[in-house]
Short mmCIF file of C-alpha atoms in Angstrom, two decimals:
data_model
loop_
_atom_site.label_atom_id
_atom_site.label_comp_id
_atom_site.label_asym_id
_atom_site.label_seq_id
_atom_site.Cartn_x
_atom_site.Cartn_y
_atom_site.Cartn_z
CA ASP A 1 -11.30 -10.83 15.06
CA GLN A 2 -11.03 -12.38 11.66
CA GLN A 3 -14.39 -13.42 10.42
CA VAL A 4 -13.18 -14.53 6.98
CA LYS A 5 -10.15 -16.97 7.11
CA GLN A 6 -8.08 -18.28 4.28
CA ASN A 7 -5.73 -20.57 6.11
CA SER A 8 -3.56 -21.65 3.18
CA PRO A 9 -0.97 -18.51 2.40
CA SER A 10 0.17 -20.03 -0.78
CA LEU A 11 -0.77 -22.92 -3.30
CA SER A 12 1.23 -24.35 -6.03
CA VAL A 13 -0.39 -26.18 -9.11
CA GLN A 14 0.78 -27.46 -12.44
CA GLU A 15 -0.71 -25.79 -15.44
CA GLY A 16 -3.76 -27.76 -16.67
CA ARG A 17 -4.53 -29.24 -13.22
CA ILE A 18 -7.43 -28.07 -10.81
CA SER A 19 -6.49 -25.27 -8.35
CA ILE A 20 -8.72 -25.42 -5.29
CA LEU A 21 -8.59 -22.32 -2.78
CA ASN A 22 -10.53 -22.52 0.28
CA CYS A 23 -12.01 -20.11 2.73
CA ASP A 24 -13.88 -20.10 5.99
CA TYR A 25 -16.19 -17.90 7.57
CA THR A 26 -17.79 -17.40 11.23
CA ASN A 27 -20.65 -14.98 10.78
CA SER A 28 -23.69 -16.71 9.73
CA MET A 29 -25.35 -13.36 8.89
CA PHE A 30 -23.11 -13.20 5.61
CA ASP A 31 -25.32 -13.31 2.68
CA TYR A 32 -22.89 -12.83 -0.32
CA PHE A 33 -19.42 -14.17 -0.82
CA LEU A 34 -16.78 -12.88 -3.47
CA TRP A 35 -13.68 -13.84 -4.46
CA TYR A 36 -11.22 -11.23 -5.77
CA LYS A 37 -7.98 -11.86 -7.76
CA LYS A 38 -4.90 -9.34 -7.16
CA TYR A 39 -1.85 -8.91 -9.42
CA PRO A 40 1.45 -7.38 -7.92
CA ALA A 41 1.24 -3.59 -7.99
CA GLU A 42 -2.46 -3.70 -9.05
CA GLY A 43 -5.86 -3.35 -7.34
CA PRO A 44 -7.89 -6.25 -6.71
CA THR A 45 -10.44 -7.27 -9.48
CA PHE A 46 -13.59 -9.03 -8.94
CA LEU A 47 -13.81 -12.41 -10.12
CA ILE A 48 -17.08 -14.27 -9.10
CA SER A 49 -19.71 -14.20 -6.31
CA ILE A 50 -22.35 -16.47 -4.63
CA SER A 51 -25.28 -15.74 -2.95
CA SER A 52 -25.88 -17.43 0.26
CA ILE A 53 -29.10 -19.00 -1.23
CA LYS A 54 -26.96 -20.78 -3.69
CA ASP A 55 -24.48 -23.63 -3.20
CA LYS A 56 -22.65 -23.10 -6.71
CA ASN A 57 -21.97 -20.48 -9.18
CA GLU A 58 -20.00 -21.08 -12.33
CA ASP A 59 -18.26 -18.68 -14.75
CA GLY A 60 -16.27 -20.33 -17.35
CA ARG A 61 -13.07 -21.97 -15.85
CA PHE A 62 -14.20 -20.55 -12.25
CA THR A 63 -16.57 -22.31 -9.94
CA VAL A 64 -17.27 -21.18 -6.56
CA PHE A 65 -18.90 -23.82 -4.00
CA LEU A 66 -20.71 -22.58 -1.00
CA ASN A 67 -21.34 -24.98 2.21
CA LYS A 68 -23.42 -22.95 4.57
CA SER A 69 -23.65 -25.60 7.27
CA ALA A 70 -19.77 -25.89 7.31
CA LYS A 71 -19.36 -22.06 6.87
CA HIS A 72 -17.00 -22.96 4.11
CA LEU A 73 -16.55 -21.82 0.51
CA SER A 74 -14.10 -22.74 -2.16
CA LEU A 75 -12.86 -21.53 -5.66
CA HIS A 76 -12.12 -24.14 -8.43
CA ILE A 77 -10.07 -23.18 -11.42
CA VAL A 78 -10.19 -25.66 -14.16
CA PRO A 79 -7.83 -26.00 -15.96
CA SER A 80 -5.31 -23.52 -14.30
CA GLN A 81 -3.23 -21.29 -16.50
CA PRO A 82 0.04 -19.45 -15.65
CA GLY A 83 -1.79 -16.34 -16.08
CA ASP A 84 -3.70 -17.38 -12.96
CA SER A 85 -0.87 -16.90 -10.68
CA ALA A 86 -2.02 -14.26 -8.52
CA VAL A 87 -3.15 -13.72 -4.93
CA TYR A 88 -6.76 -14.44 -4.42
CA PHE A 89 -8.74 -12.92 -1.71
CA CYS A 90 -12.21 -14.41 -0.36
CA ALA A 91 -14.56 -11.61 0.86
CA ALA A 92 -18.08 -11.66 2.49
CA ASP A 93 -20.69 -9.24 2.95
CA SER A 94 -23.68 -9.05 5.68
CA ASN A 95 -26.07 -6.91 3.59
CA SER A 96 -24.92 -3.83 5.11
CA GLY A 97 -24.05 -2.45 1.82
CA TYR A 98 -21.04 -1.19 3.27
CA ALA A 99 -17.56 -2.69 4.02
CA LEU A 100 -16.63 -6.17 3.09
CA ASN A 101 -14.77 -8.61 5.12
CA PHE A 102 -11.95 -9.95 3.47
CA GLY A 103 -9.41 -12.70 4.32
CA LYS A 104 -5.89 -12.58 4.31
CA GLY A 105 -5.25 -13.99 0.85
CA THR A 106 -3.76 -17.25 -0.83
CA SER A 107 -1.03 -16.58 -3.33
CA LEU A 108 -1.50 -19.16 -6.32
CA LEU A 109 1.58 -20.11 -8.45
CA VAL A 110 0.58 -22.04 -11.52
CA THR A 111 3.72 -23.60 -13.11
CA PRO A 112 4.01 -24.71 -16.72
CA ASP B 1 -16.75 0.22 -16.93
CA VAL B 2 -16.19 1.51 -13.43
CA LYS B 3 -13.10 3.53 -13.23
CA VAL B 4 -11.29 4.05 -9.91
CA THR B 5 -8.18 6.38 -10.06
CA GLN B 6 -5.80 6.92 -7.49
CA SER B 7 -3.49 10.13 -7.40
CA SER B 8 -0.14 8.48 -7.56
CA ARG B 9 1.12 4.95 -8.22
CA TYR B 10 4.23 5.46 -6.03
CA LEU B 11 5.12 7.97 -3.46
CA VAL B 12 8.16 8.60 -1.20
CA LYS B 13 7.81 10.62 1.85
CA ARG B 14 9.65 11.36 5.08
CA THR B 15 8.70 10.79 8.80
CA GLY B 16 6.58 13.51 10.10
CA GLU B 17 5.26 15.00 6.69
CA LYS B 18 1.49 15.41 5.88
CA VAL B 19 0.50 12.97 3.18
CA PHE B 20 -2.63 13.25 0.94
CA LEU B 21 -3.59 10.42 -1.21
CA GLU B 22 -6.62 11.10 -3.41
CA CYS B 23 -9.03 8.80 -5.03
CA VAL B 24 -11.58 9.59 -7.75
CA GLN B 25 -14.37 7.32 -9.11
CA ASP B 26 -16.58 7.87 -12.14
CA MET B 27 -19.71 5.64 -11.63
CA ASP B 28 -21.72 7.81 -8.97
CA HIS B 29 -21.05 5.12 -6.28
CA GLU B 30 -22.42 6.11 -2.83
CA ASN B 31 -19.71 4.16 -1.11
CA MET B 32 -16.18 4.53 -1.13
CA PHE B 33 -13.42 3.09 1.22
CA TRP B 34 -9.75 2.97 1.98
CA TYR B 35 -7.67 -0.02 2.59
CA ARG B 36 -3.97 -0.88 3.33
CA GLN B 37 -2.55 -4.05 2.15
CA ASP B 38 0.50 -5.64 3.81
CA PRO B 39 2.23 -8.86 3.29
CA GLY B 40 0.66 -11.59 5.39
CA LEU B 41 -2.15 -9.24 6.95
CA GLY B 42 -4.39 -8.97 3.81
CA LEU B 43 -6.70 -6.01 3.18
CA ARG B 44 -7.32 -3.94 6.20
CA LEU B 45 -9.94 -1.25 6.17
CA ILE B 46 -8.90 2.26 7.36
CA TYR B 47 -11.97 4.21 6.88
CA PHE B 48 -15.03 4.35 4.60
CA SER B 49 -17.80 6.78 3.42
CA TYR B 50 -21.40 6.07 2.52
CA ASP B 51 -22.27 9.64 1.66
CA VAL B 52 -20.78 12.95 1.06
CA LYS B 53 -19.16 14.53 4.37
CA MET B 54 -20.17 11.05 6.11
CA LYS B 55 -17.27 9.05 7.42
CA GLU B 56 -16.92 5.74 9.47
CA LYS B 57 -13.88 4.32 11.11
CA GLY B 58 -12.53 0.88 9.80
CA ASP B 59 -10.66 -1.33 11.45
CA ILE B 60 -7.39 0.45 11.68
CA PRO B 61 -8.13 4.25 11.68
CA GLU B 62 -5.41 5.39 13.99
CA GLY B 63 -2.92 7.84 12.51
CA TYR B 64 -5.39 8.56 9.47
CA SER B 65 -8.13 10.70 8.64
CA VAL B 66 -10.57 11.28 5.55
CA SER B 67 -12.31 13.82 3.71
CA ARG B 68 -15.19 13.47 1.27
CA GLU B 69 -16.53 16.84 0.15
CA LYS B 70 -17.95 15.54 -3.17
CA LYS B 71 -19.34 12.24 -4.07
CA GLU B 72 -16.76 11.29 -6.53
CA ARG B 73 -13.54 12.06 -4.34
CA PHE B 74 -12.41 10.38 -1.13
CA SER B 75 -9.18 11.49 0.16
CA LEU B 76 -6.99 9.62 2.77
CA ILE B 77 -4.81 11.92 4.94
CA LEU B 78 -1.77 10.67 7.15
CA GLU B 79 -1.48 13.64 9.70
CA SER B 80 2.15 12.88 10.46
CA ALA B 81 3.53 10.03 8.50
CA SER B 82 5.64 7.32 10.15
CA THR B 83 7.64 4.44 8.84
CA ASN B 84 4.84 1.83 10.11
CA GLN B 85 2.58 3.42 7.48
CA THR B 86 4.72 2.31 4.55
CA SER B 87 2.31 0.21 2.77
CA MET B 88 -0.04 -0.27 -0.37
CA TYR B 89 -2.96 2.04 -0.29
CA LEU B 90 -6.02 0.66 -2.11
CA CYS B 91 -9.10 2.99 -2.57
CA ALA B 92 -12.33 1.44 -3.61
CA SER B 93 -15.87 2.40 -4.34
CA SER B 94 -19.47 0.61 -4.33
CA LEU B 95 -23.14 1.23 -5.01
CA GLY B 96 -25.08 1.99 -2.01
CA GLY B 97 -27.07 -0.98 -0.35
CA HIS B 98 -27.50 -4.42 -2.20
CA PRO B 99 -28.57 -4.47 -5.81
CA GLY B 100 -30.40 -7.57 -5.27
CA VAL B 101 -29.09 -9.37 -8.02
CA THR B 102 -27.51 -12.78 -8.32
CA SER B 103 -24.11 -11.55 -9.64
CA PHE B 104 -23.04 -9.12 -6.86
CA MET B 105 -19.89 -7.55 -7.70
CA GLY B 106 -18.99 -5.86 -4.55
CA GLN B 107 -16.44 -3.05 -4.57
CA PHE B 108 -14.41 -1.84 -7.43
CA PHE B 109 -10.70 -1.19 -6.73
CA GLY B 110 -8.20 1.49 -7.91
CA PRO B 111 -4.78 0.45 -9.13
CA GLY B 112 -3.32 1.36 -5.33
CA THR B 113 -0.48 3.65 -4.21
CA ARG B 114 2.55 2.21 -3.08
CA LEU B 115 3.66 4.70 -0.06
CA THR B 116 7.26 4.51 1.41
CA VAL B 117 7.75 6.55 4.70
CA LEU B 118 11.53 6.89 5.43
#
């Protein structure tokens, strides 16, 4: 039972434009949401997170928006760069301190 | 910087072999995790451990076991490797509980082991 869903397996964006990656969740008990970035043959690396008490968190070119009523979050990358090409995983934590719930990932391709 | 290391980047084994994947973290984290990543399936949790000698099954524990004899080391064991266990295996670690800070960084991952079972 997938509690975190990334419905777009892939996304292609031109360099300099905005990339928007979406994530939906079903469990209202989640209280932290995270985005990880993964290059081929490497482990995922933490990108940005947001607490459920916030609706926006920004770090440089990366902004995460949370809409709790819609159980939806999105990651915006502005401007997109070719080095951003990677698989992006959305994850959620229910204050267990244990395992995260991951989405299946969205593969982003930023073309020159 | 947190460092999570895995014993091998690439491994090739034969069906029926017993396989050990080792993971070591250097940040005194309480929690450690084993995932596998497959195309179209994302990251799936195999087992996790929240303390030495403690283990919990994840979503897909069948065919695997784990061992945590020391806090910094978490081993994944394939008792009798099969071809459907060909995958990328990722180890991760995290602090116990929530730090209660705005910037929650979750889990730190190792580089992964690409296992091929022939």
